Tab-separated table of C-alpha atoms in Angstrom:
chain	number	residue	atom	x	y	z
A	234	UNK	CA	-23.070	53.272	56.573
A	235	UNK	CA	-20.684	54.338	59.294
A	236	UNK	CA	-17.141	55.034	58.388
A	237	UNK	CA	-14.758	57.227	60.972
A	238	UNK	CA	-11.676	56.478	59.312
A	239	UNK	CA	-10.112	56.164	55.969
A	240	UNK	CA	-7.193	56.985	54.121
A	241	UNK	CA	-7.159	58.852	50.715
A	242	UNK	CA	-4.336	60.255	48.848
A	243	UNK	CA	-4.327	63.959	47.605
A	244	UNK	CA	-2.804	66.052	45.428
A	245	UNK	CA	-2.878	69.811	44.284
A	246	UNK	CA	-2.492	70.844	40.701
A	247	UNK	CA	0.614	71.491	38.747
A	248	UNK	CA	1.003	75.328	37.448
A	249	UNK	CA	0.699	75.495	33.595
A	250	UNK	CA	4.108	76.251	31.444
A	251	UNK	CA	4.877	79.772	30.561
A	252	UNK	CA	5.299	79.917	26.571
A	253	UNK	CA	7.873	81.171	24.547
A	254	UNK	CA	6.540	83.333	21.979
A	255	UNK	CA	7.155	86.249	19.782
A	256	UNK	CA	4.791	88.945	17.871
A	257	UNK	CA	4.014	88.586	14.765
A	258	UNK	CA	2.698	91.295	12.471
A	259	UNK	CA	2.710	92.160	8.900
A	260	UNK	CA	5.184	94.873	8.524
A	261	UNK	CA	7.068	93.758	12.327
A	262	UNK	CA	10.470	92.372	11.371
A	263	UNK	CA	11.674	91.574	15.067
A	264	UNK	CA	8.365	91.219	17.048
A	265	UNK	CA	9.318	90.988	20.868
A	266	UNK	CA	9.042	88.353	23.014
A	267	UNK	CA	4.850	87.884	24.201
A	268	UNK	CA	4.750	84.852	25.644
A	269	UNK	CA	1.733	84.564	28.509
A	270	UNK	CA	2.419	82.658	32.065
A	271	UNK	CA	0.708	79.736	32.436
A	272	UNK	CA	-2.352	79.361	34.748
A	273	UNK	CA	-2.266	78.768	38.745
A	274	UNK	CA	-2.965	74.610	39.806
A	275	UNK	CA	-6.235	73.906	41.710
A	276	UNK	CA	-6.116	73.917	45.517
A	277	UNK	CA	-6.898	70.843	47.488
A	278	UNK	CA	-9.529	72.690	50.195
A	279	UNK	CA	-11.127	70.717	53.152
A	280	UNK	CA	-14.670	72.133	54.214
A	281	UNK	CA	-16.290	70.871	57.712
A	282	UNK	CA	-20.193	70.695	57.658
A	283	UNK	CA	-22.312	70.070	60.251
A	284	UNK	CA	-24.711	67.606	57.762
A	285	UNK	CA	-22.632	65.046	57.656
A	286	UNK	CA	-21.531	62.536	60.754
A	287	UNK	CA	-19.941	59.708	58.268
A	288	UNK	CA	-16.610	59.672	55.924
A	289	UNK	CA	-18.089	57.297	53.692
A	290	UNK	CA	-17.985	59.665	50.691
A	291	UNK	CA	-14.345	58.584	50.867
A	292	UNK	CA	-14.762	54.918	50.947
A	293	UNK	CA	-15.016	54.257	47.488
A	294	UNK	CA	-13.092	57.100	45.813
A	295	UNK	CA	-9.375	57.269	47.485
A	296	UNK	CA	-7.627	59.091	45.596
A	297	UNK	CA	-8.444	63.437	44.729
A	298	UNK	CA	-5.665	65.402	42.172
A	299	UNK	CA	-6.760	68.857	41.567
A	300	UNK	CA	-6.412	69.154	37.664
A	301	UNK	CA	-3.166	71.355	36.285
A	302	UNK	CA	-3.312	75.305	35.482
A	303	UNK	CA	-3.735	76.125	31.287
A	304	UNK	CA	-0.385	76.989	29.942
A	305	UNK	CA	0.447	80.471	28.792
A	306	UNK	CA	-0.182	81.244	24.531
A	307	UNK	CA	1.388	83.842	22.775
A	308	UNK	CA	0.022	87.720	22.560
A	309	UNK	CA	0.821	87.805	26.237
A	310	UNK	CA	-2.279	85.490	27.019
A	311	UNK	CA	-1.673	83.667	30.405
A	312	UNK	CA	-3.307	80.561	31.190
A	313	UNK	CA	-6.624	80.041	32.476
A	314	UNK	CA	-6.104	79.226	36.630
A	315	UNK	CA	-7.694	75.309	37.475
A	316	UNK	CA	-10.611	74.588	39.475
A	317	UNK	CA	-10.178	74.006	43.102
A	318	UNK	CA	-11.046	70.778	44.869
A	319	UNK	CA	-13.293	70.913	47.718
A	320	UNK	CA	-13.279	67.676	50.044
A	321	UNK	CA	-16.613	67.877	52.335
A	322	UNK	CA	-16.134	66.705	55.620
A	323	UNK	CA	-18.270	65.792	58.825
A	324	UNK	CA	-17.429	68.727	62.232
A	325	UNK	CA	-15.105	67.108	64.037
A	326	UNK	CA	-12.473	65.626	61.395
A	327	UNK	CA	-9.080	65.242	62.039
A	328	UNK	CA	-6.374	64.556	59.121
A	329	UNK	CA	-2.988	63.060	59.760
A	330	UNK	CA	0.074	62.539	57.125
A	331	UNK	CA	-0.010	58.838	57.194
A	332	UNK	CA	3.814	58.459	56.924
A	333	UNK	CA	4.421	60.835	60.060
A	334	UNK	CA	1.293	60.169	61.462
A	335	UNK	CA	0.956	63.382	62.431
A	336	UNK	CA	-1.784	66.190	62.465
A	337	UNK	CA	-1.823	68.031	59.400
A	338	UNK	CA	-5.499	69.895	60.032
A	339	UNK	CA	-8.219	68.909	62.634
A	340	UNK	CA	-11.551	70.870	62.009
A	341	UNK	CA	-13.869	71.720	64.710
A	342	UNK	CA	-16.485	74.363	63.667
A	343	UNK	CA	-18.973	74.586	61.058
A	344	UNK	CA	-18.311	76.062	58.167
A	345	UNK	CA	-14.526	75.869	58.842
A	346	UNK	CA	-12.470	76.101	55.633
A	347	UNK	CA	-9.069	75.338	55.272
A	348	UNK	CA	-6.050	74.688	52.633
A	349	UNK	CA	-4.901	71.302	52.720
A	350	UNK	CA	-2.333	71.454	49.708
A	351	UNK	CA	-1.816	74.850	47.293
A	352	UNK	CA	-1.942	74.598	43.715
A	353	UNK	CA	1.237	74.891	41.743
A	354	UNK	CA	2.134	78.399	40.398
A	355	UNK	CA	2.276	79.209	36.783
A	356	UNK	CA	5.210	79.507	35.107
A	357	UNK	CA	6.480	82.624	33.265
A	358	UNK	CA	6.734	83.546	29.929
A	359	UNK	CA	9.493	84.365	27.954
A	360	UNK	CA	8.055	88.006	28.265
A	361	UNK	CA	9.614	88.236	31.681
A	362	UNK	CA	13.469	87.063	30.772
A	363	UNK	CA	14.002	90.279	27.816
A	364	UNK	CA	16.741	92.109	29.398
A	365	UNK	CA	18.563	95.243	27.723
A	366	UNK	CA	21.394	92.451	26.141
A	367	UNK	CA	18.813	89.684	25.462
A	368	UNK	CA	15.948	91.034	23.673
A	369	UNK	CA	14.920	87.663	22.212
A	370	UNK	CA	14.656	85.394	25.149
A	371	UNK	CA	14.117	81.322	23.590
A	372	UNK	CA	13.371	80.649	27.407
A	373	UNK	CA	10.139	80.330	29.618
A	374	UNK	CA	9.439	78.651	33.272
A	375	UNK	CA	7.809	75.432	33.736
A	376	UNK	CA	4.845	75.232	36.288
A	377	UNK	CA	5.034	74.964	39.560
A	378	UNK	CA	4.811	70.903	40.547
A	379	UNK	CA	2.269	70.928	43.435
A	380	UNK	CA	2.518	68.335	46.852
A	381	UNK	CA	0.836	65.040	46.980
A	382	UNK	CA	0.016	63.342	50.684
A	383	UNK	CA	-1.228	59.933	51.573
A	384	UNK	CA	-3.169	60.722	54.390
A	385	UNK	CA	-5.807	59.479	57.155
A	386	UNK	CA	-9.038	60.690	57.932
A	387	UNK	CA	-10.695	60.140	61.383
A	388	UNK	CA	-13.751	61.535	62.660
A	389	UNK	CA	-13.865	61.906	66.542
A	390	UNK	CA	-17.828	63.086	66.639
A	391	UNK	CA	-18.317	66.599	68.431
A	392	UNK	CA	-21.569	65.852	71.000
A	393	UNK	CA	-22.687	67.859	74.576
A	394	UNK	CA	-23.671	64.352	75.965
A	395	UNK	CA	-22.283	61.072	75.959
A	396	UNK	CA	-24.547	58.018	76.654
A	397	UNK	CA	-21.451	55.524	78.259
A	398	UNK	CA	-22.453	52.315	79.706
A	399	UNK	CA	-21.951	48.218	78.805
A	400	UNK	CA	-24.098	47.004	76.254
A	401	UNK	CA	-27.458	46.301	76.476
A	402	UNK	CA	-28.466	48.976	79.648
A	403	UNK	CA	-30.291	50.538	77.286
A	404	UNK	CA	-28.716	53.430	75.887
A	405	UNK	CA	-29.729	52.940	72.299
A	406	UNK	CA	-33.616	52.468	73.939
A	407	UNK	CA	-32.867	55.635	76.101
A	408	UNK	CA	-31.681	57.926	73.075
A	409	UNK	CA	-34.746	57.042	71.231
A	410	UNK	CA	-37.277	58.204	73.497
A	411	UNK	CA	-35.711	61.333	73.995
A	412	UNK	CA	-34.949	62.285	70.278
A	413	UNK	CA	-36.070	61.441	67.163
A	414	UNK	CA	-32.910	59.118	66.248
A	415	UNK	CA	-33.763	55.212	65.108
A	416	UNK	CA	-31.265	53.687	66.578
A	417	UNK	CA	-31.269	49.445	66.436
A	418	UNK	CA	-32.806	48.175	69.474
A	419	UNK	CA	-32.471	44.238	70.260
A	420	UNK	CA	-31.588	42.380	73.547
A	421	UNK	CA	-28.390	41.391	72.874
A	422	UNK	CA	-24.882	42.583	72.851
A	423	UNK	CA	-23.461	45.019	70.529
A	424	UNK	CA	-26.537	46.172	68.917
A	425	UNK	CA	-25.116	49.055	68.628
A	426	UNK	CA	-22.230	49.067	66.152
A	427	UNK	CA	-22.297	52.782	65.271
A	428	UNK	CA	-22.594	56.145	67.193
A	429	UNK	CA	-25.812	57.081	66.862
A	430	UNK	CA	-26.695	61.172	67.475
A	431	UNK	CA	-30.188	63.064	68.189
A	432	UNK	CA	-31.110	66.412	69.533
A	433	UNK	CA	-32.678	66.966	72.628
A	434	UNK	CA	-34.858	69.426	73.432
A	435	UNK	CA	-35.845	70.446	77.115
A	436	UNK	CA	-38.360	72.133	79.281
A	437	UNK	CA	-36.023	74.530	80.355
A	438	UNK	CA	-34.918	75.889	76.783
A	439	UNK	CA	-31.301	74.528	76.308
A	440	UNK	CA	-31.444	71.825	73.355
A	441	UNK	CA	-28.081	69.630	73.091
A	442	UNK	CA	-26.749	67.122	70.637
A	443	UNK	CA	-26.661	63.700	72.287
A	444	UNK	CA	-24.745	60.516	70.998
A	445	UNK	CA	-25.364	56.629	71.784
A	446	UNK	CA	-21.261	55.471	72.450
A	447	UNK	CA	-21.275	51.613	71.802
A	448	UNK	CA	-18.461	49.073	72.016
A	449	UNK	CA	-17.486	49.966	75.689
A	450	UNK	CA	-16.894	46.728	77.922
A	451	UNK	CA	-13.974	45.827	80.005
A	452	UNK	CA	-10.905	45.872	78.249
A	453	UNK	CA	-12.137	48.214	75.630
A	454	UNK	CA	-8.968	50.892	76.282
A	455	UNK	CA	-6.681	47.635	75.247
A	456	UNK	CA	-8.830	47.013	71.871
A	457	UNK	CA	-10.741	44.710	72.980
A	458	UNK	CA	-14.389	44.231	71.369
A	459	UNK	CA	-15.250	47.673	69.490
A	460	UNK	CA	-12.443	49.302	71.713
A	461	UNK	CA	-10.770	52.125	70.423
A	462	UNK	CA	-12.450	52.491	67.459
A	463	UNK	CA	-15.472	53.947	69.104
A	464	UNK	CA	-13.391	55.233	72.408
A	465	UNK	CA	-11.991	58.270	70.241
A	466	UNK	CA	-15.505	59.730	69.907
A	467	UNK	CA	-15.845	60.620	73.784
A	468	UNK	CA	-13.354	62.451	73.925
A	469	UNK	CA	-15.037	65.559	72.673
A	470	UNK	CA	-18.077	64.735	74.940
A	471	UNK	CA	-18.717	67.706	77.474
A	472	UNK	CA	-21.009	65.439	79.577
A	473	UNK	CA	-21.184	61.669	79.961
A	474	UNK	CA	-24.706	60.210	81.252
A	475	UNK	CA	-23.296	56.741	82.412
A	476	UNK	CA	-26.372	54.579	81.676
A	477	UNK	CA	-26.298	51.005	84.139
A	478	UNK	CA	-28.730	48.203	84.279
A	479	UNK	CA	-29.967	48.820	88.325
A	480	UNK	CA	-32.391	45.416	88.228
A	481	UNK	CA	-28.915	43.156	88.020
A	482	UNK	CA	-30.566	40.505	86.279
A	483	UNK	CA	-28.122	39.468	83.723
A	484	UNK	CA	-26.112	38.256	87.004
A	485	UNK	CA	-23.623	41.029	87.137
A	486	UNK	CA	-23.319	43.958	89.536
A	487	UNK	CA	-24.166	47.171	88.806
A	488	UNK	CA	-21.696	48.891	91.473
A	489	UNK	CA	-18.770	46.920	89.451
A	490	UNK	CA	-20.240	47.651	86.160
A	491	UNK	CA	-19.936	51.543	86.584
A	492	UNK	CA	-16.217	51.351	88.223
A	493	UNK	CA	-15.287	49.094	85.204
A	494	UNK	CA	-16.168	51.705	82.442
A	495	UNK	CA	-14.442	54.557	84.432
A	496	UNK	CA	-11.564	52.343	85.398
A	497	UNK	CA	-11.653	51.966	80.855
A	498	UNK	CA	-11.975	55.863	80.238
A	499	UNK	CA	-9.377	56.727	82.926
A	500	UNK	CA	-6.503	53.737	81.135
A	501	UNK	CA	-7.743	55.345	78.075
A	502	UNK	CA	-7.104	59.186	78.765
A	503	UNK	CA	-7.363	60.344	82.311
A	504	UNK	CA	-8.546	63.561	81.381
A	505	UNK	CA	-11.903	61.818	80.279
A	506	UNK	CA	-12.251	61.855	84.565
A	507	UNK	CA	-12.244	65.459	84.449
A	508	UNK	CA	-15.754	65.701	82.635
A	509	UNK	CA	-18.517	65.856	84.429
A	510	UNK	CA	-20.671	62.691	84.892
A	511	UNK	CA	-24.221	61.943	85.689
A	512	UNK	CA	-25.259	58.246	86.587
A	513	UNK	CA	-29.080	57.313	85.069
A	514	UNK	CA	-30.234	53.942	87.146
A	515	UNK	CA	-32.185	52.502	84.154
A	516	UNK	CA	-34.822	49.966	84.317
A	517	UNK	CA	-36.313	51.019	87.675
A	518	UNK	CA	-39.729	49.653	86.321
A	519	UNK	CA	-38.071	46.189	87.387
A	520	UNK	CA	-38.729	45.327	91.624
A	521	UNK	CA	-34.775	44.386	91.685
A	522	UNK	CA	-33.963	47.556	90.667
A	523	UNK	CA	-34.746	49.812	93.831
A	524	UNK	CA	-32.119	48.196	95.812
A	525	UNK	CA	-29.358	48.494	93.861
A	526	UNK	CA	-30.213	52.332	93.048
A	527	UNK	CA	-30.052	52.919	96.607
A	528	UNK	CA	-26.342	51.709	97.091
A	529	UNK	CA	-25.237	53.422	93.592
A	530	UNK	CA	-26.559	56.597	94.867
A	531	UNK	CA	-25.195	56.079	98.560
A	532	UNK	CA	-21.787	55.691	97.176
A	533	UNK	CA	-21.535	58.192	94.526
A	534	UNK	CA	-23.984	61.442	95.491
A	535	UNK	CA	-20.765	61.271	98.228
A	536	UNK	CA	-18.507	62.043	95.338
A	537	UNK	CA	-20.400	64.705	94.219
A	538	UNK	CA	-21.845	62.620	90.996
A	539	UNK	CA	-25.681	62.964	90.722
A	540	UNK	CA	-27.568	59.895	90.620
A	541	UNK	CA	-30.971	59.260	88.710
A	542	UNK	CA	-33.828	56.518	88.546
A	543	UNK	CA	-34.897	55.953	85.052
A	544	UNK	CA	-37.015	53.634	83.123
A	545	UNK	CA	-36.313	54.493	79.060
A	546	UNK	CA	-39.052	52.142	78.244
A	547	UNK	CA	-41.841	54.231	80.397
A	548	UNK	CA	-40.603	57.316	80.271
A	549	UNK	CA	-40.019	57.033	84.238
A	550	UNK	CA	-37.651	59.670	85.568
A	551	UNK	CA	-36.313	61.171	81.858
A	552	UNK	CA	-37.059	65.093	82.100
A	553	UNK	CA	-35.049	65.117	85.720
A	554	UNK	CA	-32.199	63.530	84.107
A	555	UNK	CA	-32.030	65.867	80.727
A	556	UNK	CA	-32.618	69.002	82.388
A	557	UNK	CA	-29.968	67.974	84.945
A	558	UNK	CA	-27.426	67.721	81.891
A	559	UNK	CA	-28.464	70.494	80.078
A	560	UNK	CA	-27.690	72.758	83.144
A	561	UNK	CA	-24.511	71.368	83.246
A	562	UNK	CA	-24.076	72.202	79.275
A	563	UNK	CA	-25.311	75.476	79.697
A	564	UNK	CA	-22.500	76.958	82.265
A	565	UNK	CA	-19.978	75.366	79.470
A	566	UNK	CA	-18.036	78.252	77.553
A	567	UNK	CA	-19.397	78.269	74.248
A	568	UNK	CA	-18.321	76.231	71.822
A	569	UNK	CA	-15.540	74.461	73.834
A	570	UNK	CA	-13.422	72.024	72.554
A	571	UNK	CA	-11.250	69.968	74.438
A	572	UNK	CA	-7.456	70.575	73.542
A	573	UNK	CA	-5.965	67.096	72.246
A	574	UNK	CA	-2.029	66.009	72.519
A	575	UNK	CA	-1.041	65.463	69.458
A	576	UNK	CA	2.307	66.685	67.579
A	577	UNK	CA	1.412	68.684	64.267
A	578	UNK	CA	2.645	68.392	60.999
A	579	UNK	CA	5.094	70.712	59.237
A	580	UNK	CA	7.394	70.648	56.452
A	581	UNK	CA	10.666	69.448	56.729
A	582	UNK	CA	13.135	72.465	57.112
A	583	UNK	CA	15.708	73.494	54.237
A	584	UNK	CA	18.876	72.671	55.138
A	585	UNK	CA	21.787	75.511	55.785
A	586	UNK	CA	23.698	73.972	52.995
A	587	UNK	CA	22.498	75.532	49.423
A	588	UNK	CA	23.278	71.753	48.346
A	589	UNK	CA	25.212	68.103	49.168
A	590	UNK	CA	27.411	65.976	47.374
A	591	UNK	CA	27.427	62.067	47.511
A	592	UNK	CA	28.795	59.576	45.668
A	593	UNK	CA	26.921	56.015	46.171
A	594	UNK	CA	27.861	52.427	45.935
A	595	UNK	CA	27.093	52.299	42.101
A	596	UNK	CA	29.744	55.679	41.516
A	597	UNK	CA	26.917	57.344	40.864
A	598	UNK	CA	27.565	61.238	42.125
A	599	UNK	CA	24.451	62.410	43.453
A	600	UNK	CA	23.370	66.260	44.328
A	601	UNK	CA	20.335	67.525	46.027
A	602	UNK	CA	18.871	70.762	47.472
A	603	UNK	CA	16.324	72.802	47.751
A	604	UNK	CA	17.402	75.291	45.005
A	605	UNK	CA	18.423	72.589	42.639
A	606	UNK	CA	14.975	71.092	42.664
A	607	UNK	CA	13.215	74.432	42.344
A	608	UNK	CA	15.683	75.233	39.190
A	609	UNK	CA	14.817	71.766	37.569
A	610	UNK	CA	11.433	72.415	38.194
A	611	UNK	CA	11.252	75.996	36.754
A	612	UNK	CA	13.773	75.059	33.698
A	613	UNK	CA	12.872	73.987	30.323
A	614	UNK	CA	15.824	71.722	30.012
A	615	UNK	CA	14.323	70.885	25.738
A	616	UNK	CA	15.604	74.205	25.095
A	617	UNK	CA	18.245	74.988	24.258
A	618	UNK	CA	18.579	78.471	25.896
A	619	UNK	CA	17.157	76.112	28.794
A	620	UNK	CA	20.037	73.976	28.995
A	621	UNK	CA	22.530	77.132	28.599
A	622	UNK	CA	21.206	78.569	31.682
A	623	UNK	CA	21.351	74.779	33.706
A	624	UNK	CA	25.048	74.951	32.965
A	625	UNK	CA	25.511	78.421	33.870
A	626	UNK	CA	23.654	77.492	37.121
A	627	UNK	CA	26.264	74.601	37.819
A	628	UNK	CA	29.023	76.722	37.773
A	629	UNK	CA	27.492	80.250	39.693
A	630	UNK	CA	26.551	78.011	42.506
A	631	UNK	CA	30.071	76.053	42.956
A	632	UNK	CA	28.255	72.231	42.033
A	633	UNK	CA	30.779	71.650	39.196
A	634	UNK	CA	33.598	72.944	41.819
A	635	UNK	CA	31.947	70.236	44.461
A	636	UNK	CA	31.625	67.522	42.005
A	637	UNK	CA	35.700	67.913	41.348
A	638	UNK	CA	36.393	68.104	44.630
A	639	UNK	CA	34.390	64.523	45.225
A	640	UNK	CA	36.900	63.472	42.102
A	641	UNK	CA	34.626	63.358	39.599
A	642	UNK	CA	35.884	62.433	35.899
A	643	UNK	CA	34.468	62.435	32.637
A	644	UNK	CA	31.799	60.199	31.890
A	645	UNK	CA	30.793	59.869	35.503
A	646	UNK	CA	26.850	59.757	36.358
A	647	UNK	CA	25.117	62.819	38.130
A	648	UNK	CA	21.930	62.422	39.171
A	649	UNK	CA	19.641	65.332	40.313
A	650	UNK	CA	16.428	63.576	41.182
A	651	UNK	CA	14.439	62.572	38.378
A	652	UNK	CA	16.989	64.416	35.740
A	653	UNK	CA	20.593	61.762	34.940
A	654	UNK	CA	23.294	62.930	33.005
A	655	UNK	CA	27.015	62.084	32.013
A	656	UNK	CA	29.526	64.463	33.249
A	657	UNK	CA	31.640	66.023	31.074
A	658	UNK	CA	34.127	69.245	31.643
């Protein structure tokens, strides 16, 4: 099955706790503090291979949380670190935050190996917090909690040559006789409903990766038919071989047929323009044909575009027409990839402000930052050396001098994200 696009949801594992501990011996009347750090959360890491042309592995499992780091245990043990999660996907990928919409990773090259989200670090022990004056510290960090994403997956397939054309030229019939793909082969429209990729191998050494476009047709750069679910994979096509019926028999003109599926690839991107193009006159073992190859090749070998008689079915005409192509591919800088306009994703920037102040419509006084929800994160708030260092932190930072300036009284509501509290002075 074909999938190139689906949407998952990720997340990266939590760091383990820190522990609060302190030796015990026989004989040891005030053991010091020995409390390990707890372990590091599993990465989320994406991995492109070149074996796979299909997201389908993600159809029926949507949603990937690395598991959580192994808390910290006493005698200075730390936690054991999680396992990472590696998400396998085909050359070519491209994943977007769905909320932004906007690139978070796009993966062109084999092998190419990248973290998506980083696993939450461990917290500390109590080990960490002895201090000349506190030599008995009842206080450790929490783990770090990791990022979760909703996000989309789309494959735009990575191919030298692009077989373009309306349905039922003969594309599908073309790419079969010149590589060992299977492609679906009926006489009717939209046979294809897939991109279907082979390897070609020539007489003059230079093999290339080939793939069978379907769903163009007039319109297709609006949506209509397969439109743009099937437009995104030309677009990192070095060379299209524009496949057109030459023996007109369906009623329809071949001249018009080729200017319609430019005139869609230029209202889709006009770069696509740009590429170089090769026109294959198929089913010249028709009489009908020879005329209409004449006028194609009149008007175009003008514009610089070369023009070649084919039969797929009898082989007529196909070595001219590959090694043509694979010159073409073979004065390409290696590994090219087309540069794509798209606006990247990054994390949202701290504000200047340490923190803000707001009271809602419920009198509900609400503070946020970017240090505030570290510190909640990193504080064992059950403890009660915990909480003495959360109030200490209210007052070093100037919150409880904000919240009086925003009038708050006794027995008013703070909320700091998830934690809610009564105020009291």
């Amino acid at each position: 099955m074909f999938i190139d696009r689906t949407e998952i949801k990720v997340r990266g594992g939590d760091g383990g706790d820190g522990c609060v501990s302190f030796y015990r011996a026989k004989y040891v009347v005030a053991g010091g503090p020995d409390g390990g750090d707890g372990g590091r959360g599993g990465d989320v890491i994406v991995v492109a291979e070149t074996g796979l042309n299909t997201l389908v592995d993600f159809r029926y499992k949507r949603k990937f949380i690395a598991n959580k780091g192994e808390n910290g245990s006493k005698r200075n043990c730390s936690g054991k670190d999680a396992e990472d999660i590696i998400l396998k996907v085909p050359v070519g990928t491209i994943i977007r935050e769905k909320m932004t919409n906007k690139v978070m990773m796009d993966l062109t090259k084999e092998g190419e190996r990248k973290v998506l989200i980083k696993g939450g670090r461990g917290g500390r022990g109590n080990q960490h917090f002895a201090t000349s004056t506190r030599q008995a510290p009842e206080y450790s960090e929490k783990g770090r909690v990791s990022k979760e994403y909703e996000i989309i997956l789309e494959l735009k397939l990575i191919a030298d040559v692009g077989l373009i054309g309306f349905p039922n030229v003969g594309k599908s019939t073309l790419l079969s006789m010149v590589t060992n793909a299977k492609p679906k082969i009926a006489n009717y429209h939209f046979t294809t409903l897939a991109p279907n990729l082979g390897v070609v191998s020539t007489k003059i050494g230079t093999d290339f990766v080939i793939a069978d476009i379907p769903g163009l047709i007039e319109g297709a750069s609006e949506g209509v038919g397969l439109g743009h679910g099937f437009l995104r994979h030309i677009e990192r096509t070095k060379v299209f071989i524009h496949v057109v019926d030459a023996s007109g028999l369906e009623g329809d003109d071949p001249l018009e047929n080729i200017e319609k599926i430019n005139n869609e690839l230029r209202k889709y991107d006009s770069n696509l323009m740009k590429r170089p193009q090769i026109i294959a006159c198929n089913k010249m073992d028709i009489p009908e044909a020879e005329e209409n190859y004449l006028k194609i090749k009149e008007k175009y070998e003008k514009e610089g575009v070369e023009v070649y008689p084919i039969s797929a079915v009898t082989n007529q005409g196909l070595d001219k027409l590959l090694i043509s192509a694979a010159k073409i591919i073979k004065n390409y800088p290696e590994d090219i990839i087309f540069e794509e306009d798209y606006e990247e994703y990054y994390e949202i920037e701290s504000i200047k402000n340490p923190f803000t102040v707001e009271v809602d419509e419920e009198e509900v006084y609400i503070v946020e930052g970017r240090g505030i929800e570290r510190m909640l994160i990193n504080t064992n708030l059950e403890t009660e050396r915990g909480y003495a260092f959360f109030q200490k932190y209210l007052k070093e930072k100037g919150i409880i001098d904000a919240l009086k300036e925003k009038g708050i009284v006794e027995g008013d509501t703070v909320r700091m994200y998830a934690l809610e509290f009564e105020y009291f002075a």
